[in-house]
Short mmCIF file of C-alpha atoms in Angstrom, two decimals:
data_model
loop_
_atom_site.label_atom_id
_atom_site.label_comp_id
_atom_site.label_asym_id
_atom_site.label_seq_id
_atom_site.Cartn_x
_atom_site.Cartn_y
_atom_site.Cartn_z
CA MET A 7 -242.33 63.93 15.06
CA THR A 8 -242.63 60.46 16.56
CA SER A 9 -240.81 57.53 14.90
CA SER A 10 -242.90 54.71 13.43
CA HIS A 11 -240.20 52.08 14.24
CA PRO A 12 -240.06 51.46 17.99
CA SER A 13 -236.88 49.88 19.24
CA PRO A 14 -236.74 46.97 21.72
CA ARG A 15 -235.82 47.92 25.25
CA GLY A 16 -232.11 47.92 25.89
CA ASP A 17 -231.06 48.53 22.28
CA THR A 18 -230.92 52.30 22.81
CA ASP A 19 -228.03 52.10 25.26
CA ASP A 20 -225.66 50.92 22.54
CA ASP A 21 -226.99 53.07 19.68
CA PRO A 22 -224.63 55.97 18.93
CA THR A 23 -227.31 57.86 17.07
CA LEU A 24 -229.27 58.67 20.23
CA PRO A 25 -228.49 61.73 22.32
CA LEU A 26 -226.41 61.16 25.42
CA HIS A 27 -229.05 62.67 27.69
CA TYR A 28 -231.77 60.24 26.50
CA LYS A 29 -232.98 57.73 29.12
CA PRO A 30 -235.80 55.28 28.27
CA PRO A 31 -238.61 55.19 30.79
CA ARG A 32 -238.29 52.33 33.32
CA ASN A 33 -242.00 51.65 33.73
CA SER A 34 -242.85 51.42 30.05
CA THR A 35 -244.82 48.32 29.10
CA SER A 36 -243.94 48.64 25.44
CA SER A 37 -241.37 46.41 23.81
CA GLY A 38 -239.53 49.48 22.55
CA PRO A 39 -238.67 52.97 23.83
CA ASP A 40 -241.36 55.59 24.21
CA LEU A 41 -240.21 58.08 21.58
CA SER A 42 -242.72 60.65 22.78
CA SER A 43 -240.54 61.23 25.82
CA LEU A 44 -237.70 62.52 23.70
CA PRO A 45 -236.83 66.20 24.20
CA ASN A 46 -238.68 68.67 22.05
CA THR A 47 -235.47 69.70 20.39
CA ILE A 48 -235.18 66.25 18.84
CA CYS A 49 -238.82 66.05 17.71
CA SER A 50 -239.10 69.68 16.51
CA SER A 51 -239.16 70.61 12.84
CA SER A 52 -236.12 72.83 13.33
CA SER A 53 -234.00 69.75 14.05
CA SER A 54 -234.94 67.78 10.96
CA ASN A 55 -231.36 66.92 10.18
CA ASN A 56 -230.77 65.29 13.57
CA THR A 57 -234.12 63.60 13.33
CA GLY A 58 -233.21 61.93 10.06
CA VAL A 59 -229.98 60.64 11.53
CA PHE A 60 -231.80 59.30 14.58
CA ARG A 61 -234.45 57.60 12.49
CA ALA A 62 -231.94 55.97 10.22
CA GLY A 63 -229.81 54.74 13.12
CA LEU A 64 -232.79 53.42 15.00
CA SER A 65 -234.05 51.51 11.98
CA ASN A 66 -230.66 49.96 11.37
CA ALA A 67 -230.35 48.85 15.01
CA ILE A 68 -233.77 47.25 14.96
CA ARG A 69 -233.04 45.40 11.73
CA ARG A 70 -229.71 44.09 13.07
CA LYS A 71 -231.33 42.75 16.25
CA MET A 72 -234.20 41.13 14.39
CA SER A 73 -231.83 39.56 11.88
CA ALA A 74 -229.64 38.13 14.67
CA ALA A 75 -232.65 36.66 16.48
CA LYS A 76 -233.89 35.13 13.23
CA ASP A 77 -230.49 33.56 12.57
CA LYS A 78 -230.42 32.00 16.06
CA ARG A 79 -233.88 30.52 15.61
CA SER A 80 -232.98 29.13 12.22
CA ALA A 81 -229.82 27.54 13.58
CA LEU A 82 -231.72 25.80 16.36
CA VAL A 83 -234.37 24.54 13.95
CA ARG A 84 -231.78 23.24 11.48
CA GLY A 85 -229.70 21.69 14.28
CA CYS A 86 -226.57 23.21 12.82
CA GLY A 87 -225.77 25.51 15.66
CA PRO A 88 -222.70 25.24 17.91
CA HIS A 89 -224.77 23.42 20.60
CA ARG A 90 -226.06 20.57 18.41
CA PRO A 91 -224.25 17.72 20.32
CA THR A 92 -225.50 19.07 23.62
CA LEU A 93 -229.03 19.27 22.29
CA LEU A 94 -228.94 15.70 20.99
CA LEU A 95 -227.59 14.46 24.32
CA LEU A 96 -230.35 16.23 26.19
CA LEU A 97 -232.99 14.73 23.91
CA LEU A 98 -231.55 11.24 24.40
CA LEU A 99 -231.46 11.69 28.17
CA LEU A 100 -235.05 12.90 28.15
CA ALA A 101 -236.14 9.81 26.18
CA LEU A 102 -234.40 7.47 28.63
CA LEU A 103 -235.96 9.19 31.61
CA THR A 104 -239.40 8.94 30.02
CA LEU A 105 -238.94 5.23 29.33
CA GLY A 106 -237.78 4.51 32.89
CA TYR A 107 -240.63 6.46 34.39
CA THR A 108 -243.16 4.56 32.26
CA TYR A 109 -241.68 1.21 33.34
CA ALA A 110 -241.78 2.25 37.01
CA LEU A 111 -245.42 3.24 36.74
CA THR A 112 -246.28 -0.11 35.12
CA ASP A 113 -244.47 -2.06 37.85
CA MET A 114 -246.11 -0.10 40.65
CA SER A 115 -249.51 -0.59 39.02
CA ALA A 116 -249.03 -4.37 39.05
CA LEU A 117 -248.16 -4.29 42.74
CA THR A 118 -251.05 -2.08 43.76
CA THR A 119 -253.68 -3.99 41.77
CA SER A 120 -252.75 -7.34 43.33
CA ARG A 121 -254.04 -7.30 46.88
CA THR A 122 -253.78 -11.06 47.46
CA PRO A 123 -250.97 -11.70 50.01
CA LEU A 124 -248.16 -13.95 48.87
CA SER A 125 -248.15 -17.41 50.43
CA PRO A 126 -245.62 -20.25 50.28
CA PRO A 127 -246.27 -22.90 47.61
CA GLN A 128 -248.41 -25.77 48.78
CA PRO A 129 -247.22 -29.35 48.22
CA HIS A 130 -248.95 -31.43 45.60
CA PRO A 131 -251.60 -33.72 47.12
CA ASN A 132 -249.76 -36.73 45.67
CA ALA A 133 -246.36 -35.59 46.88
CA LEU A 134 -244.40 -38.02 49.03
CA PRO A 135 -243.71 -37.11 52.66
CA SER A 136 -240.45 -35.33 53.35
CA VAL A 137 -239.53 -37.46 56.39
CA PRO A 138 -235.94 -38.74 56.00
CA LEU A 139 -235.62 -42.49 55.59
CA ASN A 140 -234.03 -44.39 58.46
CA ARG A 141 -231.58 -46.77 56.82
CA THR A 142 -231.18 -48.83 59.98
CA LYS A 143 -234.67 -50.16 59.23
CA VAL A 144 -236.10 -51.86 56.15
CA ALA A 145 -239.37 -53.56 55.22
CA LEU A 146 -238.70 -56.62 53.05
CA LEU A 147 -241.04 -58.45 50.68
CA ILE A 148 -239.93 -61.40 48.55
CA GLU A 149 -242.50 -62.31 45.91
CA LEU A 150 -241.81 -63.95 42.54
CA ARG A 151 -245.39 -64.68 41.48
CA PRO A 152 -247.41 -62.32 39.22
CA LEU A 153 -250.26 -61.98 41.72
CA ARG A 154 -252.82 -59.26 41.05
CA THR A 155 -252.84 -58.40 44.75
CA LEU A 156 -249.09 -57.71 44.80
CA ILE A 157 -249.30 -53.96 44.14
CA PRO A 158 -252.42 -53.21 46.27
CA ILE A 159 -251.10 -55.07 49.31
CA LEU A 160 -247.62 -53.55 48.96
CA LEU A 161 -249.09 -50.03 48.72
CA HIS A 162 -251.21 -50.69 51.81
CA TYR A 163 -248.11 -51.64 53.77
CA MET A 164 -246.27 -48.54 52.56
CA ALA A 165 -249.17 -46.35 53.68
CA THR A 166 -249.48 -47.98 57.13
CA VAL A 167 -245.86 -48.53 58.17
CA PRO A 168 -244.17 -45.43 59.71
CA GLU A 169 -242.94 -43.00 57.07
CA ASP A 170 -239.22 -43.34 57.79
CA TRP A 171 -239.16 -47.01 56.79
CA PRO A 172 -237.61 -47.77 53.39
CA PHE A 173 -238.92 -50.79 51.46
CA HIS A 174 -237.06 -53.49 49.56
CA LEU A 175 -238.86 -55.75 47.07
CA MET A 176 -237.20 -58.85 45.62
CA HIS A 177 -239.15 -59.98 42.56
CA SER A 178 -238.79 -61.91 39.31
CA ALA A 179 -238.94 -61.19 35.59
CA GLU A 180 -242.37 -62.80 35.64
CA ASN A 181 -243.97 -60.01 37.69
CA ASN A 182 -241.77 -57.13 36.60
CA HIS A 183 -244.51 -55.76 34.34
CA LEU A 184 -246.76 -55.25 37.37
CA LEU A 185 -244.20 -52.90 38.87
CA THR A 186 -243.55 -50.85 35.75
CA GLN A 187 -247.21 -50.30 34.86
CA SER A 188 -248.24 -49.04 38.31
CA THR A 189 -248.07 -45.25 38.49
CA ALA A 190 -248.75 -45.32 42.22
CA LEU A 191 -245.76 -47.58 42.81
CA GLN A 192 -243.42 -45.76 40.43
CA LYS A 193 -243.40 -42.59 42.52
CA TYR A 194 -242.07 -44.57 45.50
CA ILE A 195 -239.42 -46.16 43.32
CA LYS A 196 -238.30 -42.80 41.91
CA SER A 197 -238.18 -41.22 45.37
CA GLY A 198 -235.94 -43.99 46.72
CA LYS A 199 -238.42 -45.18 49.32
CA LEU A 200 -238.88 -48.47 47.45
CA LYS A 201 -235.95 -50.43 46.05
CA THR A 202 -236.79 -53.19 43.59
CA GLN A 203 -234.42 -56.07 42.91
CA GLN A 204 -235.02 -58.68 40.23
CA LEU A 205 -233.65 -62.02 41.36
CA PRO A 206 -231.75 -64.35 39.02
CA ALA A 207 -233.89 -66.74 37.00
CA GLU A 208 -232.37 -69.80 38.69
CA ILE A 209 -233.94 -68.82 42.02
CA GLN A 210 -237.29 -70.56 42.28
CA LEU A 211 -239.49 -70.40 45.40
CA ARG A 212 -242.05 -73.08 44.62
CA ASN A 213 -242.73 -74.35 48.16
CA GLY A 214 -241.95 -73.83 51.83
CA GLY A 215 -238.71 -75.77 51.57
CA ASP A 216 -237.43 -73.45 48.82
CA VAL A 217 -238.36 -70.41 50.90
CA SER A 218 -236.61 -71.72 54.03
CA GLU A 219 -233.48 -72.60 52.08
CA PHE A 220 -233.42 -69.15 50.48
CA LEU A 221 -233.94 -67.25 53.76
CA THR A 222 -231.14 -69.14 55.49
CA ARG A 223 -228.58 -67.89 52.98
CA ARG A 224 -226.28 -65.10 54.07
CA TRP A 225 -226.49 -63.69 50.56
CA VAL A 226 -230.14 -62.64 51.05
CA TRP A 227 -229.48 -60.44 54.08
CA ASN A 228 -226.37 -58.94 52.52
CA GLN A 229 -228.52 -57.59 49.67
CA LEU A 230 -230.12 -55.13 52.07
CA HIS A 231 -228.69 -51.74 52.90
CA GLN A 232 -225.39 -52.03 54.74
CA HIS A 233 -226.80 -50.13 57.74
CA ALA A 234 -230.07 -52.09 57.90
CA GLU A 235 -230.44 -53.85 61.27
CA HIS A 236 -234.18 -54.06 61.92
CA ILE A 237 -235.97 -56.06 59.22
CA PHE A 238 -239.75 -56.05 58.97
CA PHE A 239 -240.40 -59.16 56.87
CA PHE A 240 -243.88 -59.76 55.46
CA GLN A 241 -245.54 -61.99 52.88
CA LEU A 242 -248.74 -61.71 50.87
CA ASP A 243 -250.63 -64.07 53.21
CA ALA A 244 -250.32 -61.53 56.04
CA MET A 245 -251.87 -58.09 56.54
CA ILE A 246 -251.01 -55.05 58.64
CA CYS A 247 -254.09 -53.51 60.26
CA SER A 248 -254.52 -49.74 59.96
CA ASN A 249 -257.00 -49.70 62.89
CA SER A 250 -254.27 -50.70 65.31
CA ASP A 251 -253.22 -48.15 67.92
CA GLN A 252 -249.69 -49.56 67.98
CA SER A 253 -246.62 -48.97 65.83
CA ILE A 254 -244.16 -51.56 64.60
CA ASP A 255 -241.42 -49.33 66.01
CA SER A 256 -242.50 -50.39 69.49
CA PHE A 257 -241.21 -53.91 68.78
CA LEU A 258 -237.67 -53.06 67.68
CA ILE A 259 -236.37 -54.24 71.06
CA TYR A 260 -236.73 -57.89 70.04
CA ASP A 261 -234.25 -60.01 68.12
CA TRP A 262 -237.25 -61.74 66.55
CA ILE A 263 -240.99 -61.47 67.03
CA GLY A 264 -243.84 -63.01 65.03
CA ALA A 265 -247.32 -64.35 65.56
CA PRO A 266 -247.00 -67.00 68.31
CA TRP A 267 -247.78 -70.62 67.46
CA PRO A 268 -250.64 -72.08 69.52
CA HIS A 269 -249.26 -75.58 68.88
CA LEU A 270 -245.69 -74.54 69.89
CA PRO A 271 -246.21 -72.36 72.98
CA ALA A 272 -242.79 -73.20 74.40
CA ILE A 273 -240.91 -71.68 71.43
CA ARG A 274 -240.36 -67.97 71.73
CA GLY A 275 -240.23 -66.14 68.45
CA GLY A 276 -243.18 -66.66 66.16
CA ASN A 277 -244.23 -67.06 62.56
CA GLY A 278 -241.86 -65.54 60.02
CA GLY A 279 -244.52 -64.47 57.48
CA PHE A 280 -245.15 -61.29 59.51
CA SER A 281 -242.09 -60.78 61.70
CA MET A 282 -239.53 -58.30 63.02
CA ARG A 283 -235.93 -59.54 62.84
CA ARG A 284 -232.48 -58.22 63.72
CA LYS A 285 -230.02 -58.81 60.90
CA SER A 286 -226.94 -59.07 63.09
CA ARG A 287 -228.59 -61.88 65.08
CA LEU A 288 -229.60 -63.74 61.93
CA LEU A 289 -226.02 -63.65 60.68
CA ARG A 290 -224.86 -64.83 64.06
CA CYS A 291 -227.09 -67.91 63.74
CA LEU A 292 -225.77 -68.54 60.24
CA ASP A 293 -222.24 -68.42 61.64
CA LYS A 294 -223.19 -70.95 64.27
CA GLN A 295 -225.09 -73.52 62.22
CA THR A 296 -226.37 -74.42 58.75
CA TRP A 297 -229.93 -75.13 57.70
CA THR A 298 -230.47 -78.30 55.66
CA ARG A 299 -233.44 -79.83 53.89
CA GLY A 300 -235.73 -81.75 56.18
CA GLN A 301 -235.16 -79.48 59.16
CA SER A 302 -237.77 -77.17 60.69
CA PRO A 303 -239.04 -74.21 58.63
CA GLU A 304 -236.75 -71.20 58.70
CA ASP A 305 -238.83 -69.28 61.29
CA VAL A 306 -238.79 -72.15 63.80
CA TRP A 307 -235.12 -72.78 63.02
CA TYR A 308 -234.15 -69.12 63.65
CA SER A 309 -236.33 -68.85 66.79
CA GLU A 310 -234.71 -71.90 68.36
CA CYS A 311 -231.22 -70.71 67.42
CA LEU A 312 -231.70 -67.20 68.81
CA ALA A 313 -233.07 -68.54 72.08
CA THR A 314 -229.71 -70.19 72.76
CA PHE A 315 -227.87 -66.88 73.02
CA PRO A 316 -227.50 -65.64 76.63
CA ASP A 317 -228.35 -62.06 75.64
CA ALA A 318 -231.29 -63.01 73.42
CA ARG A 319 -234.35 -60.76 73.47
CA MET A 320 -237.26 -62.99 72.55
CA PRO A 321 -240.97 -62.32 73.27
CA THR A 322 -243.29 -64.32 75.46
CA PHE A 323 -246.46 -65.83 74.03
CA GLU A 324 -248.58 -62.92 75.30
CA GLU A 325 -246.12 -60.33 73.99
CA GLY A 326 -246.23 -62.05 70.63
CA LYS A 327 -250.02 -61.71 70.48
CA LEU A 328 -249.65 -57.92 70.75
CA TRP A 329 -247.61 -58.06 67.57
CA ALA A 330 -249.67 -60.43 65.41
CA ILE A 331 -252.03 -63.38 65.58
CA GLU A 332 -252.25 -66.64 63.68
CA GLY A 333 -254.89 -69.17 64.70
CA SER A 334 -255.47 -67.39 68.00
CA GLU A 335 -257.45 -64.44 69.27
CA SER A 336 -256.39 -61.11 70.69
CA ASP A 337 -258.06 -57.79 71.40
CA ARG A 338 -255.05 -55.76 70.36
CA TYR A 339 -252.55 -56.53 67.60
CA ILE A 340 -250.85 -54.96 64.59
CA GLY A 341 -250.91 -57.75 62.04
CA ILE A 342 -252.65 -60.94 61.11
CA HIS A 343 -251.12 -63.97 59.41
CA LYS A 344 -253.29 -66.42 57.47
CA PRO A 345 -256.66 -65.17 58.77
CA PHE A 346 -258.38 -68.09 57.06
CA ALA A 347 -256.84 -70.51 59.59
CA GLY A 348 -258.29 -71.22 63.01
CA VAL A 349 -260.41 -68.23 64.02
CA ARG A 350 -263.71 -67.12 62.52
CA VAL A 351 -263.07 -64.85 59.53
CA SER A 352 -265.69 -62.29 60.60
CA THR A 353 -263.72 -61.67 63.78
CA HIS A 354 -260.76 -60.40 61.75
CA PHE A 355 -262.83 -58.25 59.43
CA ASP A 356 -264.35 -56.28 62.30
CA PHE A 357 -260.94 -54.98 63.34
CA CYS A 358 -258.88 -55.50 60.20
CA PRO A 359 -261.10 -55.20 57.10
CA GLU A 360 -257.99 -55.01 54.91
CA ALA A 361 -257.58 -58.72 55.52
CA ALA A 362 -260.29 -59.31 52.90
CA MET A 363 -257.64 -58.74 50.22
CA LEU A 364 -255.90 -61.93 51.35
CA PHE A 365 -258.86 -63.97 50.08
CA ILE A 366 -258.47 -62.75 46.49
CA ASP A 367 -256.87 -65.33 44.24
#
């Protein structure tokens, strides 16, 4: 008689109720032993007693195995088994790995979707040039009047003069508001390219005599940067011409150069309203002599003084015309002083149209 309770494979080896000569078939596909292969003596009716023992033992073995497997599954589900800490650690590690993998996929997706090559940042169109300032040079403007052309003319000079030139503006409380309200000028002030200096209220430059007296003071030149040697001095009745093929740096060899005077051809030097000066030579003249009221204007006074030095470097009349003109004509020059004097105005406008600003009140 064949048992109705098949046993899982492997359980029969430990069951004492089975005969010693019983071997389960190796090629059986069933989950339990093939009881039909048992010897006939076990399955025969004459061995009913042994059969009962076998059946009872087999049933007990199956129940014990099934109960143990059920207990293991229940322990894992409840998390109360002996491996609960290990299980929790594995779950935590799995969560961390999943999170890291998701982040990596997101990052790689951002890189692969952006096919535009990276390029260095471009400077702002209004950004100032990065050329270092040369403190041995300085462009100086002294203007105390609240003229509406002050800012436009100053900005034109700053755009035309070589980039490494710093600027120094001496002004008054009367025109200070023009400086603070100009956005275009403020960026030069903040960058350090333009230094503004408000002069004391007692300084008044009402006429040419006041200007000459002021410019023959040592105090004025000591206000400039300590390393400043080459001084490009200009006033608002002079204009630098952007059409010129020359640079003011080409005239640094002179102790003084300005527009030559047609009525004073023998004096080397030139008009001071648009001039290049060497500070050390100016101070040397101030050590030698003192300007007083009634003497020549400061530019004539300095030109005559500098010419007395044996090592003086002063321009000829023709060299002066390459620098600037005043009441004379030249085919090639950098600046023009008082274009409304002497020569036809239209002649200046053809080469230096910026000079039109000098006619604005």
